[in-house]
Short mmCIF file of C-alpha atoms in Angstrom, two decimals:
data_model
loop_
_atom_site.label_atom_id
_atom_site.label_comp_id
_atom_site.label_asym_id
_atom_site.label_seq_id
_atom_site.Cartn_x
_atom_site.Cartn_y
_atom_site.Cartn_z
CA MET A 4 -4.56 22.09 35.89
CA LYS A 5 -4.04 18.36 36.41
CA LYS A 6 -6.91 17.61 34.02
CA PHE A 7 -5.34 19.89 31.40
CA MET A 8 -1.93 18.19 31.75
CA PHE A 9 -3.55 14.75 31.51
CA THR A 10 -5.36 15.77 28.32
CA GLN A 11 -2.11 17.03 26.80
CA LEU A 12 -0.37 13.75 27.72
CA VAL A 13 -3.10 11.62 26.14
CA THR A 14 -3.02 13.73 22.98
CA ALA A 15 0.75 13.38 22.71
CA LEU A 16 0.59 9.61 23.17
CA LEU A 17 -2.09 9.27 20.52
CA MET A 18 0.07 11.21 18.08
CA LEU A 19 2.87 8.68 18.58
CA MET A 20 0.68 5.66 17.96
CA PRO A 21 0.29 4.10 14.51
CA VAL A 22 -3.01 5.37 13.12
CA ASN A 23 -4.53 3.31 10.32
CA SER A 24 -7.18 4.92 8.16
CA TYR A 25 -10.39 2.89 8.19
CA ALA A 26 -11.81 4.47 5.06
CA HIS A 27 -12.48 2.26 2.05
CA TYR A 28 -9.41 1.66 -0.09
CA LEU A 29 -8.66 0.32 -3.56
CA TRP A 30 -6.73 -2.81 -4.42
CA ILE A 31 -6.00 -4.90 -7.51
CA THR A 32 -5.86 -8.68 -7.54
CA VAL A 33 -4.69 -10.93 -10.37
CA ASP A 34 -5.74 -14.54 -10.86
CA ASN A 35 -2.16 -15.42 -11.88
CA TYR A 36 0.71 -13.14 -10.81
CA THR A 37 3.31 -15.24 -12.66
CA PRO A 38 1.90 -16.14 -16.10
CA GLU A 39 3.86 -17.39 -19.06
CA PRO A 40 4.18 -15.09 -22.09
CA GLY A 41 0.87 -14.93 -23.96
CA GLU A 42 -1.12 -16.58 -21.17
CA GLU A 43 -4.41 -14.85 -20.40
CA ILE A 44 -4.78 -13.33 -16.93
CA THR A 45 -7.72 -11.65 -15.18
CA ILE A 46 -7.31 -8.40 -13.22
CA SER A 47 -9.99 -7.59 -10.62
CA LEU A 48 -10.58 -4.06 -9.30
CA SER A 49 -11.72 -4.02 -5.69
CA TRP A 50 -12.81 -1.55 -3.05
CA GLY A 51 -13.53 -2.03 0.65
CA HIS A 52 -12.03 -2.93 4.02
CA ASP A 53 -11.65 -6.69 3.83
CA PHE A 54 -8.88 -7.84 1.48
CA PRO A 55 -8.91 -10.24 -0.34
CA LYS A 56 -12.71 -10.33 -0.55
CA ASN A 57 -13.57 -9.22 -4.08
CA SER A 58 -15.85 -6.24 -3.48
CA ALA A 59 -15.90 -4.81 -7.01
CA ALA A 60 -15.10 -1.10 -7.19
CA GLY A 61 -17.87 1.27 -8.24
CA MET A 62 -17.49 2.66 -11.76
CA GLU A 63 -18.14 6.23 -10.63
CA LYS A 64 -15.07 6.15 -8.38
CA LEU A 65 -12.53 5.01 -10.97
CA ASP A 66 -10.42 7.21 -13.22
CA LYS A 67 -8.07 4.98 -15.22
CA LEU A 68 -6.33 1.61 -15.39
CA PHE A 69 -3.08 0.85 -17.16
CA ILE A 70 -0.13 -1.52 -17.21
CA ILE A 71 3.54 -0.56 -17.22
CA ASP A 72 5.60 -3.08 -19.20
CA PRO A 73 9.24 -4.10 -18.48
CA ASP A 74 10.51 -1.35 -20.81
CA GLY A 75 8.52 1.32 -18.95
CA GLU A 76 5.92 1.68 -21.70
CA ILE A 77 2.32 2.32 -20.64
CA ILE A 78 -0.48 0.05 -21.90
CA PRO A 79 -3.92 1.70 -21.32
CA LEU A 80 -6.75 -0.65 -20.35
CA THR A 81 -10.48 0.00 -20.60
CA ILE A 82 -12.65 -0.19 -17.49
CA THR A 83 -16.16 -1.47 -18.25
CA ALA A 84 -19.22 -2.10 -16.11
CA LYS A 85 -20.11 -5.60 -14.99
CA GLY A 86 -23.32 -6.32 -16.91
CA ASN A 87 -26.05 -3.92 -15.81
CA GLU A 88 -24.33 -3.25 -12.49
CA LYS A 89 -22.54 -0.05 -11.54
CA VAL A 90 -19.32 -1.83 -10.59
CA ALA A 91 -16.17 -2.56 -12.59
CA ALA A 92 -15.92 -5.85 -14.45
CA PRO A 93 -12.69 -7.90 -14.29
CA VAL A 94 -10.25 -7.10 -17.09
CA LYS A 95 -8.66 -9.86 -19.18
CA ILE A 96 -5.30 -9.37 -20.90
CA ARG A 97 -2.36 -11.29 -22.38
CA LEU A 98 1.18 -10.07 -21.72
CA ASN A 99 3.65 -11.32 -24.31
CA LYS A 100 6.96 -9.82 -23.25
CA LYS A 101 9.03 -11.47 -20.51
CA GLY A 102 9.75 -9.40 -17.42
CA THR A 103 8.07 -7.53 -14.56
CA TYR A 104 4.89 -5.52 -15.14
CA THR A 105 2.94 -3.19 -12.86
CA ALA A 106 -0.84 -2.85 -13.14
CA VAL A 107 -1.98 0.58 -11.89
CA LEU A 108 -5.49 1.70 -10.93
CA ILE A 109 -6.23 5.37 -10.18
CA ARG A 110 -9.28 6.58 -8.31
CA LYS A 111 -10.96 9.84 -9.30
CA ALA A 112 -9.68 12.56 -6.98
CA GLY A 113 -12.23 14.77 -5.27
CA PHE A 114 -13.92 15.94 -2.09
CA SER A 115 -15.44 13.48 0.35
CA SER A 116 -17.41 14.86 3.28
CA LYS A 117 -19.09 13.18 6.24
CA THR A 118 -22.15 15.07 7.45
CA THR A 119 -25.00 14.54 9.89
CA GLN A 120 -27.01 13.36 6.85
CA GLY A 121 -24.39 10.92 5.50
CA TYR A 122 -21.49 11.02 3.05
CA PHE A 123 -21.28 13.30 0.01
CA SER A 124 -18.74 13.92 -2.75
CA LYS A 125 -18.77 17.67 -2.09
CA SER A 126 -16.66 20.25 -0.28
CA LYS A 127 -17.49 21.66 3.15
CA LYS A 128 -18.79 24.96 1.76
CA GLU A 129 -21.36 23.11 -0.37
CA LEU A 130 -22.90 21.28 2.60
CA ASP A 131 -24.50 21.77 6.01
CA GLY A 132 -23.79 19.76 9.14
CA VAL A 133 -20.28 18.74 8.07
CA ILE A 134 -18.45 16.51 10.56
CA SER A 135 -15.26 16.04 8.54
CA SER A 136 -14.14 16.66 4.97
CA SER A 137 -11.20 15.61 2.80
CA TRP A 138 -9.80 15.95 -0.67
CA SER A 139 -9.14 12.26 -1.44
CA GLU A 140 -6.57 10.71 -3.77
CA ALA A 141 -5.98 6.98 -4.07
CA SER A 142 -4.18 4.44 -6.23
CA ALA A 143 -3.55 0.71 -6.32
CA LYS A 144 -0.85 -1.41 -7.95
CA ALA A 145 -0.18 -5.08 -8.59
CA VAL A 146 3.15 -6.63 -9.60
CA ILE A 147 3.00 -9.28 -12.32
CA THR A 148 6.04 -11.29 -13.44
CA VAL A 149 5.82 -12.83 -16.92
CA GLY A 150 8.27 -15.68 -17.47
CA SER A 151 11.12 -14.14 -15.48
CA ALA A 152 11.64 -10.94 -13.49
CA GLY A 153 13.32 -7.86 -14.94
CA GLY A 154 12.88 -4.39 -16.39
CA GLY A 155 12.00 -0.96 -15.06
CA ALA A 156 8.27 -1.14 -14.35
CA LEU A 157 8.67 -0.92 -10.56
CA GLN A 158 10.67 2.31 -10.78
CA LYS A 159 8.34 4.08 -13.23
CA ASN A 160 6.82 7.29 -11.85
CA THR A 161 3.06 6.85 -12.26
CA GLY A 162 2.34 10.54 -11.63
CA GLN A 163 0.46 10.50 -8.32
CA ARG A 164 1.40 12.85 -5.47
CA TYR A 165 1.38 9.92 -3.02
CA ARG A 166 2.95 6.64 -4.10
CA LEU A 167 3.96 3.35 -2.49
CA ILE A 168 7.02 1.95 -4.28
CA SER A 169 8.44 -1.56 -4.01
CA LEU A 170 12.26 -1.54 -4.02
CA LYS A 171 12.50 -5.26 -4.88
CA ASP A 172 10.54 -7.45 -7.27
CA PRO A 173 8.13 -8.93 -4.69
CA ASN A 174 7.30 -11.95 -6.83
CA MET A 175 10.91 -13.13 -6.31
CA LEU A 176 10.60 -13.12 -2.51
CA LYS A 177 10.35 -16.18 -0.30
CA LYS A 178 8.83 -16.72 3.13
CA GLY A 179 11.11 -15.07 5.70
CA ASP A 180 12.47 -12.41 3.33
CA ASN A 181 11.98 -8.68 3.78
CA LEU A 182 10.33 -6.42 1.22
CA PRO A 183 11.68 -2.84 1.33
CA VAL A 184 9.27 -0.12 0.24
CA LYS A 185 9.29 3.67 0.07
CA ILE A 186 6.43 6.14 0.40
CA ILE A 187 6.70 9.20 -1.85
CA LEU A 188 4.76 12.41 -1.26
CA ASP A 189 5.24 15.25 -3.74
CA ASN A 190 8.36 13.54 -5.15
CA GLU A 191 10.06 13.28 -1.74
CA PRO A 192 10.45 10.24 0.59
CA TYR A 193 7.83 10.42 3.34
CA ARG A 194 7.99 8.92 6.83
CA THR A 195 4.81 7.14 7.83
CA TRP A 196 3.32 3.83 8.96
CA VAL A 197 2.96 0.93 6.53
CA TYR A 198 0.56 -2.00 6.91
CA ALA A 199 0.68 -5.41 5.27
CA THR A 200 -1.35 -8.61 5.30
CA TYR A 201 -1.83 -11.79 3.29
CA ALA A 202 -4.90 -13.63 2.06
CA GLY A 203 -6.23 -15.91 4.77
CA PHE A 204 -4.63 -14.13 7.71
CA SER A 205 -7.94 -12.90 9.14
CA PRO A 206 -11.59 -12.69 8.02
CA ASP A 207 -12.01 -9.43 9.98
CA LYS A 208 -12.04 -6.03 8.31
CA ASP A 209 -9.11 -3.65 8.70
CA THR A 210 -6.93 -6.37 10.22
CA PHE A 211 -3.30 -6.55 9.13
CA ALA A 212 -0.61 -9.14 9.78
CA TYR A 213 2.32 -6.72 9.92
CA THR A 214 2.81 -3.06 10.83
CA THR A 215 6.02 -1.12 10.49
CA ARG A 216 7.25 2.44 10.03
CA VAL A 217 9.50 4.09 7.48
CA ASN A 218 12.86 4.47 9.21
CA LYS A 219 14.89 7.68 9.47
CA GLU A 220 18.14 6.23 8.12
CA ASP A 221 17.23 5.27 4.56
CA MET A 222 13.55 6.31 4.55
CA GLU A 223 12.46 2.75 3.86
CA ALA A 224 9.96 0.42 5.53
CA LYS A 225 10.86 -3.27 5.60
CA ILE A 226 8.01 -5.76 5.58
CA LYS A 227 8.66 -9.28 6.86
CA ILE A 228 7.12 -11.90 4.57
CA LEU A 229 5.51 -14.15 7.17
CA GLU A 230 3.78 -16.60 4.84
CA LYS A 231 3.39 -17.61 1.22
CA GLY A 232 0.39 -16.31 -0.69
CA ILE A 233 -1.20 -13.13 -2.00
CA TRP A 234 -0.05 -10.06 -0.07
CA LEU A 235 -1.38 -6.51 0.22
CA VAL A 236 0.72 -3.57 1.42
CA LYS A 237 -1.06 -0.32 2.31
CA ALA A 238 -0.05 3.20 3.29
CA SER A 239 -2.38 6.10 4.01
CA ASP A 240 -1.97 9.61 5.36
CA LYS A 241 -3.82 12.83 6.03
CA ILE A 242 -2.23 16.26 5.87
CA PRO A 243 -3.87 19.70 6.31
CA TYR A 244 -5.78 21.09 3.33
CA PRO A 245 -4.73 24.64 2.35
CA ASN A 246 -8.30 26.03 2.28
CA PRO A 247 -10.13 25.00 5.48
CA GLU A 248 -13.41 26.37 4.11
CA GLU A 249 -13.38 23.58 1.52
CA ALA A 250 -11.86 20.65 3.41
CA ASP A 251 -10.01 19.72 6.60
CA ASN A 252 -7.27 17.67 4.98
CA TYR A 253 -5.84 15.82 2.03
CA SER A 254 -6.42 12.06 2.32
CA PHE A 255 -3.93 9.83 0.50
CA THR A 256 -3.96 6.03 0.11
CA SER A 257 -1.82 3.67 -1.94
CA THR A 258 -1.80 -0.14 -2.04
CA LEU A 259 0.32 -2.85 -3.63
CA THR A 260 -0.48 -6.53 -4.17
CA PHE A 261 1.79 -9.40 -5.19
CA GLU A 262 2.25 -13.13 -4.71
CA VAL A 263 4.92 -14.96 -2.74
CA LYS A 264 5.39 -18.60 -3.69
#
């Protein structure tokens, strides 16, 4: 009886702890987050555990890349392979209109299963020896300010079920400020943990400088900007999948990068 009660207590405590997902995640980096109108910038598409190391994302995992301009218009961008490699090449572009832009990268949604033989992009019912299985959806954004901040790019609904939204133009922040963000799941605010770090904080994988939780009052998470530099904010969640014969859960991840000067 005591052993049973102890197990229940441990389980309850674990449920209250912030749980970060250690799966690979997408992010976008830009060589210049604050260009002048018409100045060429380079957008890199990355995938891994160790921001800001540029581990180029595999072509087979990527769905689409686009930019939202200050008027809310969508500018599609083409993802190409890097030479003869199977990874995405950096994308070069010139943005002529003043204001705030959002670059958006979407990963192909699909099943991802861990088995006794390794990882496969298949559902549980297609495999043997399944340890865990998810339907995975992921996206990444970067905020770029051309000339001066302004416009509606940050508020534009990019269409994903799970979205991380910045409530302030992060490129206007200074060290010591707070960045408020919301997490949206199926068009409703969602309460979860949010992680943030900046380039140079740690060389170790899956190590973040700041952890906070969406509060109950206004359903926002406020991230303290501890240092200048390139920042990444990340949210990820798992919820039960409706057909347990196919997968155990939905796995959602969304990231945002920006620069604080």
